Short mmCIF file of C-alpha atoms in Angstrom, two decimals:
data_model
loop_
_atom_site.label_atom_id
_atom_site.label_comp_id
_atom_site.label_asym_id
_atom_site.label_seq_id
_atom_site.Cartn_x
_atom_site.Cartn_y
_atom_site.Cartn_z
CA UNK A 1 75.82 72.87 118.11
CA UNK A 2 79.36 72.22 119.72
CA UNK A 3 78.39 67.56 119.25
CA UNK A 4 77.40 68.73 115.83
CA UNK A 5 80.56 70.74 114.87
CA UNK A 6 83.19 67.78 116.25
CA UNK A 7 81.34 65.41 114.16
CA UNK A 8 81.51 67.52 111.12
CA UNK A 9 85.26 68.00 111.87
CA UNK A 10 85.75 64.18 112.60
CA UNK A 11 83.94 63.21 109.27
CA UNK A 12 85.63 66.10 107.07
CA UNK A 13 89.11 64.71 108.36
CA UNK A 14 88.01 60.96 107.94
CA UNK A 15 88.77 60.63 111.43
CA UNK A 16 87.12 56.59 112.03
CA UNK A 17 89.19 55.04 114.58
CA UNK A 18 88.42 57.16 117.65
CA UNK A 19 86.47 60.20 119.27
CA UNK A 20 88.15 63.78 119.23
CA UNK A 21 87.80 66.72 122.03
CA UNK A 22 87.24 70.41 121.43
CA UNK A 23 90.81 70.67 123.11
CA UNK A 24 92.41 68.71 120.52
CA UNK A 25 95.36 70.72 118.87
CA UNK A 26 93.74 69.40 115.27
CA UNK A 27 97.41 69.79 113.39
CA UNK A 28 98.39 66.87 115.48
CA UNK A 29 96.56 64.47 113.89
CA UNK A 30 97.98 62.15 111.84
CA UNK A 31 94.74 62.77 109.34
CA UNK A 32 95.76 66.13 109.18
CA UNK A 33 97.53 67.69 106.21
CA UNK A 34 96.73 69.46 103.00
CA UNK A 35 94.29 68.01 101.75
CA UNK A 36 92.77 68.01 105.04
CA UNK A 37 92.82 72.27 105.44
CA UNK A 38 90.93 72.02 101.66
CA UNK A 39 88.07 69.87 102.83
CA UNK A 40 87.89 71.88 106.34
CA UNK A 41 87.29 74.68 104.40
CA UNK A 42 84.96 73.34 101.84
CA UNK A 43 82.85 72.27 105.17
CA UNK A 44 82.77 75.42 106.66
CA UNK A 45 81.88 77.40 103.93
CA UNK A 46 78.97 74.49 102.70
CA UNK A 47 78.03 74.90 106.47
CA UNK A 48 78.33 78.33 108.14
CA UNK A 49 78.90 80.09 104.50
CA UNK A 50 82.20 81.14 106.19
CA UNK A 51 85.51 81.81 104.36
CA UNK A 52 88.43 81.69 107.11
CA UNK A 53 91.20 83.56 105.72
CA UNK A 54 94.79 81.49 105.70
CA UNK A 55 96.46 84.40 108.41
CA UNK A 56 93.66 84.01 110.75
CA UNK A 57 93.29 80.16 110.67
CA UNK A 58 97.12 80.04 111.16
CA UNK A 59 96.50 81.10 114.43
CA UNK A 60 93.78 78.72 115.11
CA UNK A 61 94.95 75.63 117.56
CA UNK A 62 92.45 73.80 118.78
CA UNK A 63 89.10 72.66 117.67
CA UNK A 64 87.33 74.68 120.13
CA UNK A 65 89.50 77.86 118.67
CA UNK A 66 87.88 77.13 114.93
CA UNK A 67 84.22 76.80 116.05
CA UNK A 68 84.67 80.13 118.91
CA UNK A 69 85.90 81.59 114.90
CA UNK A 70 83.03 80.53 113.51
CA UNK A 71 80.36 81.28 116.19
CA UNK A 72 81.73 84.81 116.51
CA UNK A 73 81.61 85.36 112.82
CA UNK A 74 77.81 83.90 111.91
CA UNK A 75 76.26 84.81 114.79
CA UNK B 1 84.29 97.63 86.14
CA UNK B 2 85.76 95.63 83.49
CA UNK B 3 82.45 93.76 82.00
CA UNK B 4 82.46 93.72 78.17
CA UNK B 5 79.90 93.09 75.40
CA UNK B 6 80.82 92.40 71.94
CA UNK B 7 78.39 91.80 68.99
CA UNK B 8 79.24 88.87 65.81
CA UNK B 9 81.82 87.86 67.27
CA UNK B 10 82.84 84.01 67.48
CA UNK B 11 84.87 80.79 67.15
CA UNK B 12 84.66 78.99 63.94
CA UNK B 13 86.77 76.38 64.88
CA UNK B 14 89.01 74.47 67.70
CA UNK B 15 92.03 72.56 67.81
CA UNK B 16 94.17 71.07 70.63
CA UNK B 17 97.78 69.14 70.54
CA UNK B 18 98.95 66.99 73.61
CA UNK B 19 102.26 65.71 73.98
CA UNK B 20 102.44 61.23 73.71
CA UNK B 21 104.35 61.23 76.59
CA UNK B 22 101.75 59.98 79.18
CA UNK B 23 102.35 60.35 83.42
CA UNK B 24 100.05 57.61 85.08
CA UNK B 25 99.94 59.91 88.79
CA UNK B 26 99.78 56.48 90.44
CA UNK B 27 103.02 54.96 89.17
CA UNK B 28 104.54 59.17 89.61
CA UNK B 29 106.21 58.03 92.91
CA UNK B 30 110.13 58.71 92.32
CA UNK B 31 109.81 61.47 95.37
CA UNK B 32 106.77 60.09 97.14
CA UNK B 33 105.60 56.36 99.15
CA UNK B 34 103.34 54.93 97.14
CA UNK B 35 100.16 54.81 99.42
CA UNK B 36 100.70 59.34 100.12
CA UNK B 37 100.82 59.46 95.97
CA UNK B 38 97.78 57.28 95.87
CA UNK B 39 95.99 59.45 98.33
CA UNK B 40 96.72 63.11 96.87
CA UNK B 41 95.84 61.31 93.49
CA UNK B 42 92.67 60.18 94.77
CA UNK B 43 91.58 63.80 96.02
CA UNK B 44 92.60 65.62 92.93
CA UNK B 45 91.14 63.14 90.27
CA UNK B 46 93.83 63.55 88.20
CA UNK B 47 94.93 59.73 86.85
CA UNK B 48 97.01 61.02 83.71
CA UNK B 49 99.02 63.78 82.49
CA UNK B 50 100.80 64.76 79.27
CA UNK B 51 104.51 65.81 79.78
CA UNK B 52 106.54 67.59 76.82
CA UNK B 53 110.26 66.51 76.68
CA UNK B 54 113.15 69.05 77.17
CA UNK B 55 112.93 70.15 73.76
CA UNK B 56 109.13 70.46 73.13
CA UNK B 57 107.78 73.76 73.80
CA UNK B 58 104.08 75.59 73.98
CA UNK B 59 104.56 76.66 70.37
CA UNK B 60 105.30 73.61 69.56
CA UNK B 61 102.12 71.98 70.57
CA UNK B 62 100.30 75.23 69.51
CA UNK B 63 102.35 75.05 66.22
CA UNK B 64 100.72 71.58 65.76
CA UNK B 65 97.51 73.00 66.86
CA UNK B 66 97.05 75.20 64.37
CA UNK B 67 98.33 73.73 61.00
CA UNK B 68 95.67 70.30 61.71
CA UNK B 69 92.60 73.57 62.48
CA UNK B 70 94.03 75.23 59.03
CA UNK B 71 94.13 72.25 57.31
CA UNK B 72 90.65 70.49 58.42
CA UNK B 73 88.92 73.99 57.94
CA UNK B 74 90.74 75.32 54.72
CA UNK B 75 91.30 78.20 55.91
CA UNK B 76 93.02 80.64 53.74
CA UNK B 77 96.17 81.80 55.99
CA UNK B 78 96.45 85.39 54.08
CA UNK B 79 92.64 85.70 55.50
CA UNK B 80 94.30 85.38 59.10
CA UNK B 81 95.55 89.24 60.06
CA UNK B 82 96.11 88.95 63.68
CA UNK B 83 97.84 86.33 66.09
CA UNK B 84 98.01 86.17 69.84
CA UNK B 85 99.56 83.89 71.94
CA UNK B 86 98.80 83.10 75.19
CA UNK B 87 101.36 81.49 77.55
CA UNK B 88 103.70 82.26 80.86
CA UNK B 89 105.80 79.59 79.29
CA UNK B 90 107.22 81.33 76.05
CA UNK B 91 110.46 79.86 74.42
CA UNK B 92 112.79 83.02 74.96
CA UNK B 93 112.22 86.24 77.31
CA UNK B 94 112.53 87.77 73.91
CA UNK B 95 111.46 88.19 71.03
CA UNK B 96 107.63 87.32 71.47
CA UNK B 97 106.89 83.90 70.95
CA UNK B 98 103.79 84.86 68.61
CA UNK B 99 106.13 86.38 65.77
CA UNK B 100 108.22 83.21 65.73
CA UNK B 101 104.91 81.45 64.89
CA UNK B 102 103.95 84.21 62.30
CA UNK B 103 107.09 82.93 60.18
CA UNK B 104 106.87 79.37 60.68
CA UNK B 105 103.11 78.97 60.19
CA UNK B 106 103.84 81.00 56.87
CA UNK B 107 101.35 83.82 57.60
CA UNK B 108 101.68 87.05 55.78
CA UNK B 109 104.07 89.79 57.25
CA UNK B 110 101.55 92.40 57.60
CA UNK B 111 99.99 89.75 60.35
CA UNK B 112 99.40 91.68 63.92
CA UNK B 113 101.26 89.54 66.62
CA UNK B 114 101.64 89.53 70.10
CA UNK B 115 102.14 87.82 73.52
CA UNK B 116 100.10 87.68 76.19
CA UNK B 117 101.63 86.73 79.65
CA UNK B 118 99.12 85.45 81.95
CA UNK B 119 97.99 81.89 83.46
CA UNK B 120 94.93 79.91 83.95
CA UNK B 121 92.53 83.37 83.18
CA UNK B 122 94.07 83.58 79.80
CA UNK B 123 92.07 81.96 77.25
CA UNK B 124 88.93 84.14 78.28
CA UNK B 125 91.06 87.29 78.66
CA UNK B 126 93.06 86.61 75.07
CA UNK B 127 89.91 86.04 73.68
CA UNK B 128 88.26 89.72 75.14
CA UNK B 129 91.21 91.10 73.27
CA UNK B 130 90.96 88.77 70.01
CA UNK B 131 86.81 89.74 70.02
CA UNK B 132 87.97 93.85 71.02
CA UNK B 133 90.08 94.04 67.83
CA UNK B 134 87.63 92.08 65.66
CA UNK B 135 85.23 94.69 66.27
CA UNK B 136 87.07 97.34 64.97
CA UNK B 137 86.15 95.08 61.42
CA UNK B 138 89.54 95.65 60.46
CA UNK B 139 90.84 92.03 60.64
CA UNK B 140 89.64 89.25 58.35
CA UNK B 141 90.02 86.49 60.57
CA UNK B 142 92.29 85.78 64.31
CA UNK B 143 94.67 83.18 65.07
CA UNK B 144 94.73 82.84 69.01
CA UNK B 145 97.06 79.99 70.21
CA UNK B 146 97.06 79.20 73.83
CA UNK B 147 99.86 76.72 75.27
CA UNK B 148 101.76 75.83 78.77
CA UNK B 149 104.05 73.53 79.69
CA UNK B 150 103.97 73.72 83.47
CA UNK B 151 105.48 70.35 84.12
CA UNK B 152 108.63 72.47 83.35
CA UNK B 153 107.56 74.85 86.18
CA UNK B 154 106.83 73.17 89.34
CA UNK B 155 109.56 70.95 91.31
CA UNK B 156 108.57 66.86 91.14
CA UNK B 157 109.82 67.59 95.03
CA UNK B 158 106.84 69.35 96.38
CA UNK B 159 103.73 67.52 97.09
CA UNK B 160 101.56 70.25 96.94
CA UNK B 161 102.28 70.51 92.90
CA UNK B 162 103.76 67.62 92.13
CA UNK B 163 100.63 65.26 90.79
CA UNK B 164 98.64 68.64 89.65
CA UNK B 165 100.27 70.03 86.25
CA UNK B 166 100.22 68.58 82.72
CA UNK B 167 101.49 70.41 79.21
CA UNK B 168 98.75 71.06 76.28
CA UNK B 169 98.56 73.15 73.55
CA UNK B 170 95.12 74.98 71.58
CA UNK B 171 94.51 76.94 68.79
CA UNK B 172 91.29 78.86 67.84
CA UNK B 173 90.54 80.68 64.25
CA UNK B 174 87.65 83.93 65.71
CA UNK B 175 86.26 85.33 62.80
CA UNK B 176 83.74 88.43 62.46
CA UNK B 177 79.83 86.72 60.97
CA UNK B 178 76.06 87.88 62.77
CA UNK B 179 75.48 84.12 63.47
CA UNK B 180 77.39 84.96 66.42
CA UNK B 181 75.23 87.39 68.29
CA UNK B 182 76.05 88.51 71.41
CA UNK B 183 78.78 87.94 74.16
CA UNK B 184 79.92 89.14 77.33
CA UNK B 185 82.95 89.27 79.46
CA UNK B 186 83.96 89.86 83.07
CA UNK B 187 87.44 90.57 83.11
CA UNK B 188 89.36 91.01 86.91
CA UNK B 189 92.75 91.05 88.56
CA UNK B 190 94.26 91.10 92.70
CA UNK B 191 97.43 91.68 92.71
CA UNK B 192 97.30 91.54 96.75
CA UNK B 193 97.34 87.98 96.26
CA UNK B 194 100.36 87.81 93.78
CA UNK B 195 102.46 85.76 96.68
CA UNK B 196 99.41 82.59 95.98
CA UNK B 197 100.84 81.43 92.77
CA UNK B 198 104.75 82.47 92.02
CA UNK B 199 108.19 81.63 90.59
CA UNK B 200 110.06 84.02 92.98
CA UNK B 201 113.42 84.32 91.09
CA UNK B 202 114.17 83.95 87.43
CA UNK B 203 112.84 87.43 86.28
CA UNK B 204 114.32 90.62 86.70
CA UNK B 205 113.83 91.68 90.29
CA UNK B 206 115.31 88.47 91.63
CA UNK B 207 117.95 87.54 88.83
CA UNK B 208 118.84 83.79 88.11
CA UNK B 209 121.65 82.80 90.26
CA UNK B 210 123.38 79.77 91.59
CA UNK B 211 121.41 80.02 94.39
CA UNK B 212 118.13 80.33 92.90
CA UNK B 213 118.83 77.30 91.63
CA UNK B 214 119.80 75.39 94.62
CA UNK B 215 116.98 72.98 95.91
CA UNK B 216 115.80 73.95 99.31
CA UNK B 217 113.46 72.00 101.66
CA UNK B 218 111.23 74.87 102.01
CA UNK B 219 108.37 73.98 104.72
CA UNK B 220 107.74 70.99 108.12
CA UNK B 221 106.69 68.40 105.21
CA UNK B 222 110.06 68.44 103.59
CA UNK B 223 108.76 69.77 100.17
CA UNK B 224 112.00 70.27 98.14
CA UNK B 225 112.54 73.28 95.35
CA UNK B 226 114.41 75.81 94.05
CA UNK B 227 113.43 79.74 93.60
CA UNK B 228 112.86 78.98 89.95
CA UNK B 229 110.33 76.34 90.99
CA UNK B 230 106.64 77.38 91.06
CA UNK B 231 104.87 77.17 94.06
CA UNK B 232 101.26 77.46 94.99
CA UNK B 233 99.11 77.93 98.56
CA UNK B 234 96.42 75.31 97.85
CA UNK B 235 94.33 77.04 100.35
CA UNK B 236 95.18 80.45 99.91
CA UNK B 237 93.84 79.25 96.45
CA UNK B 238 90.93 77.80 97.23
CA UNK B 239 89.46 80.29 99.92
CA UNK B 240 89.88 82.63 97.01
CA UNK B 241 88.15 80.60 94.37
CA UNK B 242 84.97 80.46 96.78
CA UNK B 243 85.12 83.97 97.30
CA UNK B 244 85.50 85.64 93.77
CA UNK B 245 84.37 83.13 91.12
CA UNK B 246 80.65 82.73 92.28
CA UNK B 247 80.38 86.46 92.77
CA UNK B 248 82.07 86.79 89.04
CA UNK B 249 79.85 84.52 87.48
CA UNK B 250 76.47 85.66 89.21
CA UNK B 251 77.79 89.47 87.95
CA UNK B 252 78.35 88.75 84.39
CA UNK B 253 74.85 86.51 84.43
CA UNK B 254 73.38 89.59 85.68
CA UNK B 255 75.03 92.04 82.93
CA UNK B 256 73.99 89.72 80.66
CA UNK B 257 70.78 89.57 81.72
CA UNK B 258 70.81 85.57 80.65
CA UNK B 259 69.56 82.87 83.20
CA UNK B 260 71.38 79.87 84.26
CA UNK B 261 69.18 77.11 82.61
CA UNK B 262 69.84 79.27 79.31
CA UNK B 263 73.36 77.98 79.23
CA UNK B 264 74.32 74.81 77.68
CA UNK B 265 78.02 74.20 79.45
CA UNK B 266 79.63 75.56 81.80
CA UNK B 267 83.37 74.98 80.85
CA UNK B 268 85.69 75.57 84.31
CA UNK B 269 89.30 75.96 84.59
CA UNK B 270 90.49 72.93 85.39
CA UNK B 271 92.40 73.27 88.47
CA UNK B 272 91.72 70.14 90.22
CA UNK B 273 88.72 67.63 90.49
CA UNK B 274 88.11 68.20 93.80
CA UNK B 275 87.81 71.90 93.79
CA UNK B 276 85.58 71.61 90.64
CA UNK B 277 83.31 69.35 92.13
CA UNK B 278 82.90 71.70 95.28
CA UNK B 279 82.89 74.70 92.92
CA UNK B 280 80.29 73.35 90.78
CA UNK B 281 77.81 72.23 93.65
CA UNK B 282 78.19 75.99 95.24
CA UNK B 283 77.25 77.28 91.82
CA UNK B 284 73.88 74.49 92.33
CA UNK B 285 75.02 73.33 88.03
CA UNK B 286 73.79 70.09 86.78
CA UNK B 287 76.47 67.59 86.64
CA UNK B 288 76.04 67.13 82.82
CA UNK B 289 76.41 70.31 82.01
CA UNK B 290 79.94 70.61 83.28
CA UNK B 291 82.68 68.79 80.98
CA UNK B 292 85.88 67.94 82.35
CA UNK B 293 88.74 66.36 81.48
CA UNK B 294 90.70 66.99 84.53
CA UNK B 295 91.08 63.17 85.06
CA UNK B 296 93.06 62.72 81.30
CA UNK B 297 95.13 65.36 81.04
CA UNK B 298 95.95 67.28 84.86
CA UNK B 299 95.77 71.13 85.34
CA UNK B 300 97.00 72.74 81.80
CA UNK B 301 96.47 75.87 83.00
CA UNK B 302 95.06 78.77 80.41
CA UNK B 303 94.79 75.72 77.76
CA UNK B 304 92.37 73.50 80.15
CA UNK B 305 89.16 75.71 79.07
CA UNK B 306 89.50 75.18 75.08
CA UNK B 307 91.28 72.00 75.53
CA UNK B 308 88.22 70.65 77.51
CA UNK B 309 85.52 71.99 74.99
CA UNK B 310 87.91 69.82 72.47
CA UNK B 311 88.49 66.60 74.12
CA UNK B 312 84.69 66.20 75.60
CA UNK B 313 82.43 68.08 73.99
CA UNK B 314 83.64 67.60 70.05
CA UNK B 315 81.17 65.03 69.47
CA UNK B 316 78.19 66.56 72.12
CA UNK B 317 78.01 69.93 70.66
CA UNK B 318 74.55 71.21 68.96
CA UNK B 319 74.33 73.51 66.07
CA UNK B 320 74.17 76.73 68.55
CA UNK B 321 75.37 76.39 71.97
CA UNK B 322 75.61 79.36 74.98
CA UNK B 323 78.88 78.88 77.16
CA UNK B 324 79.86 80.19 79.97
CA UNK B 325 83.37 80.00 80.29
CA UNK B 326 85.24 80.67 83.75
CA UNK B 327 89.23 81.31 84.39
CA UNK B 328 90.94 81.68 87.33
CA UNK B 329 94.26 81.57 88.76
CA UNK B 330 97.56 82.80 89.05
CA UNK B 331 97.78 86.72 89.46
CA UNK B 332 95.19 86.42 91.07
CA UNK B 333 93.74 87.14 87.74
CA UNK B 334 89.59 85.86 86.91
CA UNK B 335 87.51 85.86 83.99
CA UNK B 336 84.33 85.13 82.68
CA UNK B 337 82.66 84.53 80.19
CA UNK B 338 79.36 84.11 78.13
CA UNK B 339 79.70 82.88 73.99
CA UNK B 340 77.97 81.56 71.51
CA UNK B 341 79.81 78.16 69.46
CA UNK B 342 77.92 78.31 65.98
CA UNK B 343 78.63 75.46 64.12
CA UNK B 344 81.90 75.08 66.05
CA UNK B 345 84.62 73.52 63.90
CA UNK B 346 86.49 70.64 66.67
CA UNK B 347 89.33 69.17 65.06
CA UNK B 348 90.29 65.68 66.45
CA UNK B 349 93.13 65.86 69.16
CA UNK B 350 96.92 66.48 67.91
CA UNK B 351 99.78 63.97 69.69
CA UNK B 352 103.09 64.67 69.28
#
């Protein structure tokens, strides 16, 4: 589950060069932008029919912190 | 619950005017390095836009609109008893846009016109209220003009709307005849959300003032606008697009009681290519039944639903065709809905 969700996070942000950790602090990346938040949430509502709304992802930091969201909400 | 069901109702025929001026979004890099405005292009699918000049207006491109539809169609304009136009970009805060266009399109005096002010919902909407005063059998035949020019709106400064918005202009002639049948609506509105789409100042609870027009960088990615700019939360936008337009669409298929494979297009606001793609695989359509023209002519806002039906599907279209039409936007304000195009008069594309 947890291998599964950092590849779906690596391949929604078109991540290629490297590997990323569930500590990453995802706004760092220089992948990350606009465009990046709209595909991140077209994955995550094509694969844990999950709609995060903008306050509560604002407070999301880390990868870990999005898929802890997600597990909590689709368990 | 705002679902609707009108009887003989329908288009008879379709026009649309585009200004010449043509934006290629990969050469639109005044503001931007070339390789950020290649990849924001890429995403939204938008290669071209049309772009009025500081003197064309929405009527005007409605104006020419409607005289090539009269004109192909021989209409009769003393047969045309009401007029509604559609816009958030009128030429003057008053008088109503739509009663300038009553005089210069030379229609009668005892013609029924008004505005209505709302954004990318607004075709469907202005057509519930064109089909709601048709049935009262009253009026002969409806004018309904639809027109933006939102590349006057948003700030060339600000990635997030700066390669989105293009200017287009549609007219429609609705006319009461039982080839028609039947059609339904789904009309909705969230005014919680009216912060996702704005022009903060400008209006009358935040006046114009020198400062609303001083240019601001406004957020960590050094977008640049004023408080008479536009601005839009792309994904505020698009969480709300997942959530409400399935759900809208599934309702009014259900108050219809007509089936998905029943429908021959599917015509979508076109608000970008990517979130129509994504949008359109949620919704499990087939690819060919979903026109766009997204790529040719940007996000038009209220006029990219008839403007699409115009510029792809003029040639495509069978003698009786079920369409289910779907608005959304600015507001928030959504609509849906299900018509039948009869023998749909499509007028070739206006440039001025």
């Amino acid at each position: 589950m947890e291998q599964k969700f950092i590849d779906l996070f690596k391949e929604t942000l078109e991540i290629e060069d490297r590997e990323i950790e569930m500590t990453d602090t995802f706004r760092d990346y220089d992948e990350w932008d606009s465009l990046g938040l709209l595909s991140l949430i077209a994955m995550i509502d094509e694969e844990y029919d999950l709609i995060i709304e903008s306050n509560t992802f604002q407070t999301l930091e880390t990868v870990a912190d999005v898929h802890n969201y997600i597990k909590s909400k689709t368990v | 619950m705002a679902l609707l069901k009108f009887n003989n109702i329908g288009i008879a025929g379709l026009s649309a005017c585009v200004p010449k001026k043509t934006i290629d979004n990969y050469k639109y890099t005044q503001y931007f390095e070339e390789a950020d405005v290649k990849n924001i292009v890429d995403k939204v699918g938008i290669k071209e836009r049309r772009f009025t000049d500081d003197t064309m207006c929405s009527s005007d491109l409605c104006f020419a609109a409607a005289e090539k539809l009269i004109k192909d169609m021989s209409i009769d304009k003393s047969e045309i008893d009401l007029l509604i136009f559609v816009s958030q970009t009128p030429d003057y805060r008053m008088p109503a846009t739509s009663i300038i266009l009553q005089n210069r399109l030379g229609l009668s005096k005892q013609t029924a016109a008004f505005d209505i002010s709302l954004g990318c919902s607004a075709f469907i909407y202005g057509l519930s209220v064109v089909y709601g005063l048709m049935q009262s059998g009253g009026f002969r035949k409806a004018l309904l003009l639809d027109g933006e020019t939102r590349s006057k709106v948003y700030s060339p400064k600000d990635r997030q709307t700066a390669f989105i918005f293009g200017d287009g202009g549609v007219a429609a002639i609705i006319e009461n005849n039982s080839k028609y049948g039947e059609s339904y609506f789904s009309l909705n509105s969230d005014g919680s959300k009216e912060s996702y789409i704005k022009i903060n100042a400008g209006g009358y609870r935040v006046p114009s003032s020198t400062e609303t027009l001083t240019e601001k960088v406004v957020d960590t990615h050094g977008n640049i606008r004023t408080e008479e700019h536009g601005y839009m939360n792309g994904a505020d936008v698009f969480n709300f697009v997942l959530l409400e337009i399935p759900k809208d669409i599934k309702l009014l298929m259900s108050f219809s009681n007509i089936a998905l494979h029943e429908i021959d297009y599917f015509v979508l606001h076109q608000a970008n290519d990517y979130m129509n793609n994504y949008l359109s695989k949620k919704l499990k359509l087939e690819t060919e039944k979903v026109p766009n023209c997204i790529s040719k002519f940007g996000n038009t806002s209220s006029v990219s639903i008839p403007l699409t039906i115009v510029s792809e599907l003029q040639k495509n279209l069978k003698e009786r065709n079920k369409m289910l039409l779907s608005g959304f936007g600015v507001g928030m304000s959504w609509a849906s809905a299900i018509i039948n195009l009869e023998n749909c008069f499509i007028s070739d594309i206006v440039e001025i």
